Amino acid sequence: YGRPCAIRVAPIEETFMHVLPGAKVLNVGTAGCNLQCQFCNTYHISQARPEDTINEALTPEQLVERAKSEGCSALCFTDNEPVVCFEYMVDTAKVARKAGLKTTCHTAGHLNPEPATELAGVLEAVCVDLKAATNAVHEKLTMVKLDPVLNTIKHFPELGLHMEVASPLLPKYNDPPEFATAAAQYILSAGGAEVPWMLRRYFPSYNMLTGIATPLSMMQETLEIGRAAGLKHLYLCNVRTDDGQNVQCAKCGETCVKREDGEVECTWTKPGACPKCSTKIPGVWG
């Protein structure tokens, strides 16, 4: 509690595509995780204990002041599993809300319904990882079962919290069409067609250094399968591409948020509404 070891300013697009486009966010991480992902790219803190990392002593109030001084519109608990500093995250979110800042988190989703419900009461948005489509593959990659994650992905939308889903595409573990089809169908059934799904390019790391980076063809095929399944907002992340970066109206196809070369442009006159047909787009826009 109150001992973050990773604090950095980043674009919100590092974690969310439908939250405060173009905003700066203060990313906050502590030591520890309740998973052991074999491909983790932040293993130096996620697989460490608090006594093994270089930490700052920051109260929730001080953390919020840091975010304000850096010109950030929000905080995001990320880089490790935020559930391990649950009380710190909840207390910080309450302070941030009073200060006019939003709080978000990026979680692997391996938590019980009761704390998930508590989080939904203080956070403005959550990104949940969906790393595999079967328990067997999920356990091999993370050392924990998939079922609690699936329950979390279903639970957050029921609580009215804005949720986005992120999937690292690991060759040989979640190749299309098997993973793409199963994952898309579950997101549809759990949260509906409007849930944003971010497909992240994987680069070899930690205990999976002998693998290969995700082929662009694999990313594109997964995106197309997700679209065919009925999902309306899919994105390609950790990769430069002309497709899969912009927020588009699901009804008329108008580009509402354009992202190119690190620049973000919102074309709407009313945040969250298509400038052409006024269709509402799910997200946290202001």
PDB file of C-alpha atoms in Angstrom:
ATOM      1  CA  TYR A   1       0.000   0.000   0.000  1.00  0.00           C
ATOM      2  CA  GLY A   2       1.363   3.402  -0.996  1.00  0.00           C
ATOM      3  CA  ARG A   3       4.639   1.987  -2.371  1.00  0.00           C
ATOM      4  CA  PRO A   4       4.537   2.222  -6.183  1.00  0.00           C
ATOM      5  CA  CYS A   5       7.677   1.179  -8.042  1.00  0.00           C
ATOM      6  CA  ALA A   6       6.618   2.282 -11.533  1.00  0.00           C
ATOM      7  CA  ILE A   7       5.236   5.756 -12.216  1.00  0.00           C
ATOM      8  CA  ARG A   8       5.235   7.230 -15.709  1.00  0.00           C
ATOM      9  CA  VAL A   9       3.232   9.562 -17.904  1.00  0.00           C
ATOM     10  CA  ALA A  10       1.828   7.897 -21.025  1.00  0.00           C
ATOM     11  CA  PRO A  11      -0.852   8.424 -23.673  1.00  0.00           C
ATOM     12  CA  ILE A  12      -4.175   6.899 -22.645  1.00  0.00           C
ATOM     13  CA  GLU A  13      -4.117   4.924 -25.915  1.00  0.00           C
ATOM     14  CA  GLU A  14      -1.495   2.658 -24.374  1.00  0.00           C
ATOM     15  CA  THR A  15      -4.355   1.021 -22.469  1.00  0.00           C
ATOM     16  CA  PHE A  16      -7.704   2.292 -23.795  1.00  0.00           C
ATOM     17  CA  MET A  17      -9.145   3.235 -27.170  1.00  0.00           C
ATOM     18  CA  HIS A  18     -12.513   4.574 -25.972  1.00  0.00           C
ATOM     19  CA  VAL A  19     -11.346   6.649 -22.999  1.00  0.00           C
ATOM     20  CA  LEU A  20     -10.350  10.352 -23.176  1.00  0.00           C
ATOM     21  CA  PRO A  21      -8.696  10.223 -26.632  1.00  0.00           C
ATOM     22  CA  GLY A  22      -5.330  11.973 -26.717  1.00  0.00           C
ATOM     23  CA  ALA A  23      -5.186  12.489 -22.958  1.00  0.00           C
ATOM     24  CA  LYS A  24      -2.120  12.055 -20.791  1.00  0.00           C
ATOM     25  CA  VAL A  25      -2.460   9.500 -17.999  1.00  0.00           C
ATOM     26  CA  LEU A  26      -0.271   8.715 -15.014  1.00  0.00           C
ATOM     27  CA  ASN A  27       0.460   4.990 -15.123  1.00  0.00           C
ATOM     28  CA  VAL A  28       1.074   3.469 -11.693  1.00  0.00           C
ATOM     29  CA  GLY A  29       2.468   0.037 -10.886  1.00  0.00           C
ATOM     30  CA  THR A  30       3.473  -1.776  -7.725  1.00  0.00           C
ATOM     31  CA  ALA A  31       5.347  -5.033  -7.158  1.00  0.00           C
ATOM     32  CA  GLY A  32       3.599  -8.357  -7.509  1.00  0.00           C
ATOM     33  CA  CYS A  33       0.950 -10.235  -9.459  1.00  0.00           C
ATOM     34  CA  ASN A  34      -1.483 -13.086  -8.853  1.00  0.00           C
ATOM     35  CA  LEU A  35      -0.549 -14.623 -12.220  1.00  0.00           C
ATOM     36  CA  GLN A  36       2.737 -15.961 -13.553  1.00  0.00           C
ATOM     37  CA  CYS A  37       2.449 -15.129 -17.243  1.00  0.00           C
ATOM     38  CA  GLN A  38       5.310 -16.793 -19.061  1.00  0.00           C
ATOM     39  CA  PHE A  39       5.432 -13.986 -21.631  1.00  0.00           C
ATOM     40  CA  CYS A  40       5.178 -11.008 -19.255  1.00  0.00           C
ATOM     41  CA  ASN A  41       7.099  -7.930 -20.442  1.00  0.00           C
ATOM     42  CA  THR A  42       7.032  -6.269 -16.992  1.00  0.00           C
ATOM     43  CA  TYR A  43       8.232  -9.337 -15.107  1.00  0.00           C
ATOM     44  CA  HIS A  44      10.900  -7.310 -13.310  1.00  0.00           C
ATOM     45  CA  ILE A  45       8.138  -5.834 -11.119  1.00  0.00           C
ATOM     46  CA  SER A  46       5.184  -8.170 -11.617  1.00  0.00           C
ATOM     47  CA  GLN A  47       7.164 -11.226 -10.576  1.00  0.00           C
ATOM     48  CA  ALA A  48       8.962  -9.415  -7.759  1.00  0.00           C
ATOM     49  CA  ARG A  49       8.167  -8.757  -4.114  1.00  0.00           C
ATOM     50  CA  PRO A  50       7.852  -5.199  -2.729  1.00  0.00           C
ATOM     51  CA  GLU A  51      11.126  -5.565  -0.817  1.00  0.00           C
ATOM     52  CA  ASP A  52      12.915  -6.343  -4.092  1.00  0.00           C
ATOM     53  CA  THR A  53      11.885  -3.207  -6.005  1.00  0.00           C
ATOM     54  CA  ILE A  54      12.797   0.470  -5.757  1.00  0.00           C
ATOM     55  CA  ASN A  55       9.655   2.105  -4.412  1.00  0.00           C
ATOM     56  CA  GLU A  56       8.360   5.589  -3.746  1.00  0.00           C
ATOM     57  CA  ALA A  57       6.304   6.381  -0.664  1.00  0.00           C
ATOM     58  CA  LEU A  58       3.161   8.091  -1.945  1.00  0.00           C
ATOM     59  CA  THR A  59      -0.202   8.414  -0.239  1.00  0.00           C
ATOM     60  CA  PRO A  60      -3.306   8.470  -2.443  1.00  0.00           C
ATOM     61  CA  GLU A  61      -3.403  12.241  -2.003  1.00  0.00           C
ATOM     62  CA  GLN A  62       0.232  12.605  -3.074  1.00  0.00           C
ATOM     63  CA  LEU A  63      -0.301  10.322  -6.068  1.00  0.00           C
ATOM     64  CA  VAL A  64      -3.237  12.420  -7.245  1.00  0.00           C
ATOM     65  CA  GLU A  65      -1.190  15.591  -6.826  1.00  0.00           C
ATOM     66  CA  ARG A  66       1.579  14.001  -8.916  1.00  0.00           C
ATOM     67  CA  ALA A  67      -0.918  13.299 -11.676  1.00  0.00           C
ATOM     68  CA  LYS A  68      -2.220  16.865 -11.602  1.00  0.00           C
ATOM     69  CA  SER A  69       1.280  18.356 -11.631  1.00  0.00           C
ATOM     70  CA  GLU A  70       2.122  16.273 -14.724  1.00  0.00           C
ATOM     71  CA  GLY A  71      -0.946  17.577 -16.554  1.00  0.00           C
ATOM     72  CA  CYS A  72      -2.713  14.208 -16.552  1.00  0.00           C
ATOM     73  CA  SER A  73      -6.459  13.783 -16.882  1.00  0.00           C
ATOM     74  CA  ALA A  74      -6.498  10.329 -15.328  1.00  0.00           C
ATOM     75  CA  LEU A  75      -4.569   7.672 -13.446  1.00  0.00           C
ATOM     76  CA  CYS A  76      -4.214   4.079 -14.591  1.00  0.00           C
ATOM     77  CA  PHE A  77      -3.111   1.256 -12.311  1.00  0.00           C
ATOM     78  CA  THR A  78      -1.159  -0.997 -14.665  1.00  0.00           C
ATOM     79  CA  ASP A  79       2.239  -2.597 -15.420  1.00  0.00           C
ATOM     80  CA  ASN A  80       1.617  -5.214 -12.725  1.00  0.00           C
ATOM     81  CA  GLU A  81      -1.694  -6.660 -11.488  1.00  0.00           C
ATOM     82  CA  PRO A  82      -3.617  -3.848  -9.702  1.00  0.00           C
ATOM     83  CA  VAL A  83      -5.539  -6.376  -7.616  1.00  0.00           C
ATOM     84  CA  VAL A  84      -2.451  -6.885  -5.433  1.00  0.00           C
ATOM     85  CA  CYS A  85      -2.656  -3.222  -4.320  1.00  0.00           C
ATOM     86  CA  PHE A  86      -6.456  -3.249  -4.234  1.00  0.00           C
ATOM     87  CA  GLU A  87      -6.950  -0.993  -1.212  1.00  0.00           C
ATOM     88  CA  TYR A  88      -4.424   1.545  -2.500  1.00  0.00           C
ATOM     89  CA  MET A  89      -6.182   1.677  -5.869  1.00  0.00           C
ATOM     90  CA  VAL A  90      -9.629   2.091  -4.320  1.00  0.00           C
ATOM     91  CA  ASP A  91      -8.508   4.836  -1.935  1.00  0.00           C
ATOM     92  CA  THR A  92      -6.665   6.670  -4.721  1.00  0.00           C
ATOM     93  CA  ALA A  93      -9.705   6.495  -6.992  1.00  0.00           C
ATOM     94  CA  LYS A  94     -11.866   8.125  -4.332  1.00  0.00           C
ATOM     95  CA  VAL A  95      -9.369  10.961  -3.854  1.00  0.00           C
ATOM     96  CA  ALA A  96      -8.942  11.386  -7.615  1.00  0.00           C
ATOM     97  CA  ARG A  97     -12.678  11.655  -8.207  1.00  0.00           C
ATOM     98  CA  LYS A  98     -12.926  14.483  -5.678  1.00  0.00           C
ATOM     99  CA  ALA A  99     -10.032  16.212  -7.463  1.00  0.00           C
ATOM    100  CA  GLY A 100     -11.736  15.924 -10.858  1.00  0.00           C
ATOM    101  CA  LEU A 101      -9.481  13.160 -12.207  1.00  0.00           C
ATOM    102  CA  LYS A 102     -10.567   9.789 -13.505  1.00  0.00           C
ATOM    103  CA  THR A 103      -9.105   6.470 -12.384  1.00  0.00           C
ATOM    104  CA  THR A 104      -8.787   3.372 -14.542  1.00  0.00           C
ATOM    105  CA  CYS A 105      -6.989   0.044 -14.341  1.00  0.00           C
ATOM    106  CA  HIS A 106      -5.628  -2.697 -16.562  1.00  0.00           C
ATOM    107  CA  THR A 107      -6.213  -6.085 -14.956  1.00  0.00           C
ATOM    108  CA  ALA A 108      -5.853  -9.749 -15.811  1.00  0.00           C
ATOM    109  CA  GLY A 109      -9.331 -10.155 -14.338  1.00  0.00           C
ATOM    110  CA  HIS A 110      -8.502 -12.936 -11.880  1.00  0.00           C
ATOM    111  CA  LEU A 111     -10.584 -11.659  -8.961  1.00  0.00           C
ATOM    112  CA  ASN A 112     -13.794 -12.429  -7.128  1.00  0.00           C
ATOM    113  CA  PRO A 113     -17.177 -10.737  -7.786  1.00  0.00           C
ATOM    114  CA  GLU A 114     -17.173  -8.808  -4.493  1.00  0.00           C
ATOM    115  CA  PRO A 115     -13.977  -6.782  -5.113  1.00  0.00           C
ATOM    116  CA  ALA A 116     -14.974  -6.380  -8.768  1.00  0.00           C
ATOM    117  CA  THR A 117     -18.198  -4.790  -7.591  1.00  0.00           C
ATOM    118  CA  GLU A 118     -16.284  -2.472  -5.271  1.00  0.00           C
ATOM    119  CA  LEU A 119     -13.971  -1.425  -8.109  1.00  0.00           C
ATOM    120  CA  ALA A 120     -16.915  -0.646 -10.369  1.00  0.00           C
ATOM    121  CA  GLY A 121     -18.090   1.875  -7.797  1.00  0.00           C
ATOM    122  CA  VAL A 122     -14.889   3.951  -7.880  1.00  0.00           C
ATOM    123  CA  LEU A 123     -13.310   3.463 -11.328  1.00  0.00           C
ATOM    124  CA  GLU A 124     -14.348   5.150 -14.572  1.00  0.00           C
ATOM    125  CA  ALA A 125     -13.071   2.386 -16.869  1.00  0.00           C
ATOM    126  CA  VAL A 126     -11.340  -0.983 -16.796  1.00  0.00           C
ATOM    127  CA  CYS A 127      -9.337  -2.963 -19.344  1.00  0.00           C
ATOM    128  CA  VAL A 128      -9.448  -6.742 -18.841  1.00  0.00           C
ATOM    129  CA  ASP A 129      -7.048  -9.167 -20.502  1.00  0.00           C
ATOM    130  CA  LEU A 130      -8.371 -12.207 -22.327  1.00  0.00           C
ATOM    131  CA  LYS A 131      -5.201 -14.219 -22.902  1.00  0.00           C
ATOM    132  CA  ALA A 132      -6.629 -17.567 -24.012  1.00  0.00           C
ATOM    133  CA  ALA A 133      -9.873 -19.271 -24.967  1.00  0.00           C
ATOM    134  CA  THR A 134      -9.527 -22.498 -22.945  1.00  0.00           C
ATOM    135  CA  ASN A 135      -8.536 -23.340 -19.388  1.00  0.00           C
ATOM    136  CA  ALA A 136      -5.747 -25.602 -20.635  1.00  0.00           C
ATOM    137  CA  VAL A 137      -4.023 -22.878 -22.648  1.00  0.00           C
ATOM    138  CA  HIS A 138      -4.663 -20.195 -20.020  1.00  0.00           C
ATOM    139  CA  GLU A 139      -3.126 -22.314 -17.268  1.00  0.00           C
ATOM    140  CA  LYS A 140      -0.092 -23.074 -19.427  1.00  0.00           C
ATOM    141  CA  LEU A 141       0.474 -19.378 -20.107  1.00  0.00           C
ATOM    142  CA  THR A 142      -0.465 -17.861 -16.727  1.00  0.00           C
ATOM    143  CA  MET A 143      -0.532 -20.693 -14.147  1.00  0.00           C
ATOM    144  CA  VAL A 144      -4.151 -19.875 -13.228  1.00  0.00           C
ATOM    145  CA  LYS A 145      -7.539 -20.966 -14.556  1.00  0.00           C
ATOM    146  CA  LEU A 146      -9.493 -18.998 -17.127  1.00  0.00           C
ATOM    147  CA  ASP A 147     -12.968 -19.273 -15.602  1.00  0.00           C
ATOM    148  CA  PRO A 148     -12.556 -16.440 -13.042  1.00  0.00           C
ATOM    149  CA  VAL A 149     -11.414 -14.129 -15.860  1.00  0.00           C
ATOM    150  CA  LEU A 150     -14.460 -14.981 -17.968  1.00  0.00           C
ATOM    151  CA  ASN A 151     -16.686 -14.279 -14.968  1.00  0.00           C
ATOM    152  CA  THR A 152     -15.028 -10.875 -14.515  1.00  0.00           C
ATOM    153  CA  ILE A 153     -15.505  -9.976 -18.191  1.00  0.00           C
ATOM    154  CA  LYS A 154     -19.196 -10.726 -17.754  1.00  0.00           C
ATOM    155  CA  HIS A 155     -19.492  -9.003 -14.376  1.00  0.00           C
ATOM    156  CA  PHE A 156     -18.129  -5.524 -15.142  1.00  0.00           C
ATOM    157  CA  PRO A 157     -20.654  -4.681 -17.909  1.00  0.00           C
ATOM    158  CA  GLU A 158     -23.464  -5.857 -15.651  1.00  0.00           C
ATOM    159  CA  LEU A 159     -22.290  -3.256 -13.127  1.00  0.00           C
ATOM    160  CA  GLY A 160     -22.354  -0.477 -15.719  1.00  0.00           C
ATOM    161  CA  LEU A 161     -18.584   0.075 -15.771  1.00  0.00           C
ATOM    162  CA  HIS A 162     -17.015   0.898 -19.127  1.00  0.00           C
ATOM    163  CA  MET A 163     -14.893  -2.126 -20.074  1.00  0.00           C
ATOM    164  CA  GLU A 164     -12.454  -2.809 -22.881  1.00  0.00           C
ATOM    165  CA  VAL A 165     -10.891  -6.205 -23.546  1.00  0.00           C
ATOM    166  CA  ALA A 166      -7.256  -6.704 -24.581  1.00  0.00           C
ATOM    167  CA  SER A 167      -5.725  -9.880 -25.995  1.00  0.00           C
ATOM    168  CA  PRO A 168      -2.029 -10.536 -26.595  1.00  0.00           C
ATOM    169  CA  LEU A 169      -1.853 -12.632 -29.756  1.00  0.00           C
ATOM    170  CA  LEU A 170       0.705 -15.354 -29.091  1.00  0.00           C
ATOM    171  CA  PRO A 171       1.563 -17.604 -32.053  1.00  0.00           C
ATOM    172  CA  LYS A 172       0.868 -21.300 -31.367  1.00  0.00           C
ATOM    173  CA  TYR A 173      -1.235 -20.459 -28.292  1.00  0.00           C
ATOM    174  CA  ASN A 174      -4.121 -18.335 -29.540  1.00  0.00           C
ATOM    175  CA  ASP A 175      -3.963 -18.613 -33.298  1.00  0.00           C
ATOM    176  CA  PRO A 176      -7.005 -17.908 -35.462  1.00  0.00           C
ATOM    177  CA  PRO A 177      -9.527 -19.131 -36.146  1.00  0.00           C
ATOM    178  CA  GLU A 178      -9.932 -21.079 -32.882  1.00  0.00           C
ATOM    179  CA  PHE A 179      -9.010 -18.328 -30.424  1.00  0.00           C
ATOM    180  CA  ALA A 180     -10.488 -15.486 -32.467  1.00  0.00           C
ATOM    181  CA  THR A 181     -13.845 -17.211 -32.852  1.00  0.00           C
ATOM    182  CA  ALA A 182     -14.164 -18.328 -29.220  1.00  0.00           C
ATOM    183  CA  ALA A 183     -12.974 -15.017 -27.776  1.00  0.00           C
ATOM    184  CA  ALA A 184     -15.224 -12.906 -29.996  1.00  0.00           C
ATOM    185  CA  GLN A 185     -18.245 -15.025 -29.178  1.00  0.00           C
ATOM    186  CA  TYR A 186     -17.573 -14.766 -25.464  1.00  0.00           C
ATOM    187  CA  ILE A 187     -17.126 -10.985 -25.550  1.00  0.00           C
ATOM    188  CA  LEU A 188     -20.383 -10.711 -27.464  1.00  0.00           C
ATOM    189  CA  SER A 189     -22.292 -12.853 -24.983  1.00  0.00           C
ATOM    190  CA  ALA A 190     -20.733 -11.225 -21.915  1.00  0.00           C
ATOM    191  CA  GLY A 191     -20.699  -7.550 -22.832  1.00  0.00           C
ATOM    192  CA  GLY A 192     -22.307  -7.108 -26.230  1.00  0.00           C
ATOM    193  CA  ALA A 193     -21.178  -5.983 -29.667  1.00  0.00           C
ATOM    194  CA  GLU A 194     -20.072  -2.520 -28.473  1.00  0.00           C
ATOM    195  CA  VAL A 195     -17.257  -3.754 -26.190  1.00  0.00           C
ATOM    196  CA  PRO A 196     -13.929  -2.577 -27.664  1.00  0.00           C
ATOM    197  CA  TRP A 197     -11.489  -5.441 -28.307  1.00  0.00           C
ATOM    198  CA  MET A 198      -7.797  -4.566 -28.553  1.00  0.00           C
ATOM    199  CA  LEU A 199      -5.558  -7.065 -30.313  1.00  0.00           C
ATOM    200  CA  ARG A 200      -2.002  -6.592 -29.082  1.00  0.00           C
ATOM    201  CA  ARG A 201       1.124  -7.620 -30.902  1.00  0.00           C
ATOM    202  CA  TYR A 202       3.282  -9.893 -28.768  1.00  0.00           C
ATOM    203  CA  PHE A 203       7.074  -9.708 -28.628  1.00  0.00           C
ATOM    204  CA  PRO A 204       9.136 -12.535 -27.047  1.00  0.00           C
ATOM    205  CA  SER A 205       9.887 -11.869 -23.385  1.00  0.00           C
ATOM    206  CA  TYR A 206      10.589 -13.447 -19.985  1.00  0.00           C
ATOM    207  CA  ASN A 207      10.273 -17.252 -20.246  1.00  0.00           C
ATOM    208  CA  MET A 208       9.172 -17.234 -23.890  1.00  0.00           C
ATOM    209  CA  LEU A 209      12.200 -15.646 -25.528  1.00  0.00           C
ATOM    210  CA  THR A 210      12.427 -18.331 -28.211  1.00  0.00           C
ATOM    211  CA  GLY A 211       9.057 -17.441 -29.730  1.00  0.00           C
ATOM    212  CA  ILE A 212       8.366 -15.052 -32.578  1.00  0.00           C
ATOM    213  CA  ALA A 213       6.628 -11.686 -32.648  1.00  0.00           C
ATOM    214  CA  THR A 214       2.996 -11.839 -33.719  1.00  0.00           C
ATOM    215  CA  PRO A 215       2.790 -11.862 -37.535  1.00  0.00           C
ATOM    216  CA  LEU A 216       0.741  -8.964 -38.890  1.00  0.00           C
ATOM    217  CA  SER A 217      -1.268 -11.481 -40.913  1.00  0.00           C
ATOM    218  CA  MET A 218      -2.338 -13.192 -37.686  1.00  0.00           C
ATOM    219  CA  MET A 219      -3.461  -9.879 -36.210  1.00  0.00           C
ATOM    220  CA  GLN A 220      -5.422  -8.946 -39.309  1.00  0.00           C
ATOM    221  CA  GLU A 221      -7.099 -12.352 -39.524  1.00  0.00           C
ATOM    222  CA  THR A 222      -8.150 -12.159 -35.874  1.00  0.00           C
ATOM    223  CA  LEU A 223      -9.570  -8.675 -36.448  1.00  0.00           C
ATOM    224  CA  GLU A 224     -11.569  -9.822 -39.457  1.00  0.00           C
ATOM    225  CA  ILE A 225     -12.968 -12.820 -37.570  1.00  0.00           C
ATOM    226  CA  GLY A 226     -13.995 -10.547 -34.705  1.00  0.00           C
ATOM    227  CA  ARG A 227     -15.765  -8.206 -37.106  1.00  0.00           C
ATOM    228  CA  ALA A 228     -17.506 -11.091 -38.840  1.00  0.00           C
ATOM    229  CA  ALA A 229     -18.676 -12.361 -35.449  1.00  0.00           C
ATOM    230  CA  GLY A 230     -20.423  -9.053 -34.838  1.00  0.00           C
ATOM    231  CA  LEU A 231     -18.034  -7.009 -32.704  1.00  0.00           C
ATOM    232  CA  LYS A 232     -18.157  -3.357 -33.753  1.00  0.00           C
ATOM    233  CA  HIS A 233     -14.977  -1.880 -32.306  1.00  0.00           C
ATOM    234  CA  LEU A 234     -11.716  -3.768 -32.896  1.00  0.00           C
ATOM    235  CA  TYR A 235      -8.209  -2.340 -32.744  1.00  0.00           C
ATOM    236  CA  LEU A 236      -4.670  -3.407 -33.613  1.00  0.00           C
ATOM    237  CA  CYS A 237      -2.184  -2.329 -30.937  1.00  0.00           C
ATOM    238  CA  ASN A 238       1.620  -2.302 -30.607  1.00  0.00           C
ATOM    239  CA  VAL A 239       1.907  -2.092 -34.385  1.00  0.00           C
ATOM    240  CA  ARG A 240       1.951   0.557 -37.111  1.00  0.00           C
ATOM    241  CA  THR A 241      -0.923   0.020 -39.492  1.00  0.00           C
ATOM    242  CA  ASP A 242      -3.465   1.977 -41.509  1.00  0.00           C
ATOM    243  CA  ASP A 243      -6.276  -0.226 -40.214  1.00  0.00           C
ATOM    244  CA  GLY A 244      -7.393  -0.732 -36.650  1.00  0.00           C
ATOM    245  CA  GLN A 245      -6.443   2.550 -34.965  1.00  0.00           C
ATOM    246  CA  ASN A 246      -9.411   4.876 -35.455  1.00  0.00           C
ATOM    247  CA  VAL A 247     -12.728   4.960 -33.613  1.00  0.00           C
ATOM    248  CA  GLN A 248     -15.477   4.650 -36.194  1.00  0.00           C
ATOM    249  CA  CYS A 249     -19.238   4.872 -35.950  1.00  0.00           C
ATOM    250  CA  ALA A 250     -20.664   1.360 -36.030  1.00  0.00           C
ATOM    251  CA  LYS A 251     -23.756   2.585 -37.883  1.00  0.00           C
ATOM    252  CA  CYS A 252     -22.439   4.763 -40.710  1.00  0.00           C
ATOM    253  CA  GLY A 253     -18.676   4.141 -40.635  1.00  0.00           C
ATOM    254  CA  GLU A 254     -17.732   7.776 -40.033  1.00  0.00           C
ATOM    255  CA  THR A 255     -14.329   8.269 -38.353  1.00  0.00           C
ATOM    256  CA  CYS A 256     -14.919   9.896 -34.971  1.00  0.00           C
ATOM    257  CA  VAL A 257     -11.410   9.654 -33.513  1.00  0.00           C
ATOM    258  CA  LYS A 258      -8.453   9.627 -35.882  1.00  0.00           C
ATOM    259  CA  ARG A 259      -5.064   8.362 -34.682  1.00  0.00           C
ATOM    260  CA  GLU A 260      -2.008   8.740 -36.885  1.00  0.00           C
ATOM    261  CA  ASP A 261       1.703   8.982 -36.049  1.00  0.00           C
ATOM    262  CA  GLY A 262       1.004   9.668 -32.390  1.00  0.00           C
ATOM    263  CA  GLU A 263      -1.474  12.458 -33.151  1.00  0.00           C
ATOM    264  CA  VAL A 264      -5.101  12.168 -32.044  1.00  0.00           C
ATOM    265  CA  GLU A 265      -7.959  14.143 -33.604  1.00  0.00           C
ATOM    266  CA  CYS A 266     -11.609  13.983 -32.523  1.00  0.00           C
ATOM    267  CA  THR A 267     -13.992  14.969 -35.305  1.00  0.00           C
ATOM    268  CA  TRP A 268     -17.201  15.141 -33.291  1.00  0.00           C
ATOM    269  CA  THR A 269     -18.883  18.282 -32.000  1.00  0.00           C
ATOM    270  CA  LYS A 270     -20.490  16.389 -29.125  1.00  0.00           C
ATOM    271  CA  PRO A 271     -18.088  13.942 -27.428  1.00  0.00           C
ATOM    272  CA  GLY A 272     -19.233  10.353 -27.809  1.00  0.00           C
ATOM    273  CA  ALA A 273     -21.634  11.039 -30.665  1.00  0.00           C
ATOM    274  CA  CYS A 274     -20.983  10.444 -34.365  1.00  0.00           C
ATOM    275  CA  PRO A 275     -20.661  13.827 -36.139  1.00  0.00           C
ATOM    276  CA  LYS A 276     -22.533  12.464 -39.151  1.00  0.00           C
ATOM    277  CA  CYS A 277     -25.470  10.435 -37.767  1.00  0.00           C
ATOM    278  CA  SER A 278     -25.348  11.230 -34.004  1.00  0.00           C
ATOM    279  CA  THR A 279     -25.089   7.559 -33.046  1.00  0.00           C
ATOM    280  CA  LYS A 280     -23.710   7.207 -29.513  1.00  0.00           C
ATOM    281  CA  ILE A 281     -20.382   5.438 -29.153  1.00  0.00           C
ATOM    282  CA  PRO A 282     -19.606   3.684 -25.858  1.00  0.00           C
ATOM    283  CA  GLY A 283     -16.737   5.067 -23.839  1.00  0.00           C
ATOM    284  CA  VAL A 284     -15.546   7.705 -21.403  1.00  0.00           C
ATOM    285  CA  TRP A 285     -15.190  10.830 -23.488  1.00  0.00           C
ATOM    286  CA  GLY A 286     -14.983  13.719 -21.041  1.00  0.00           C
TER     287      GLY A 286
END
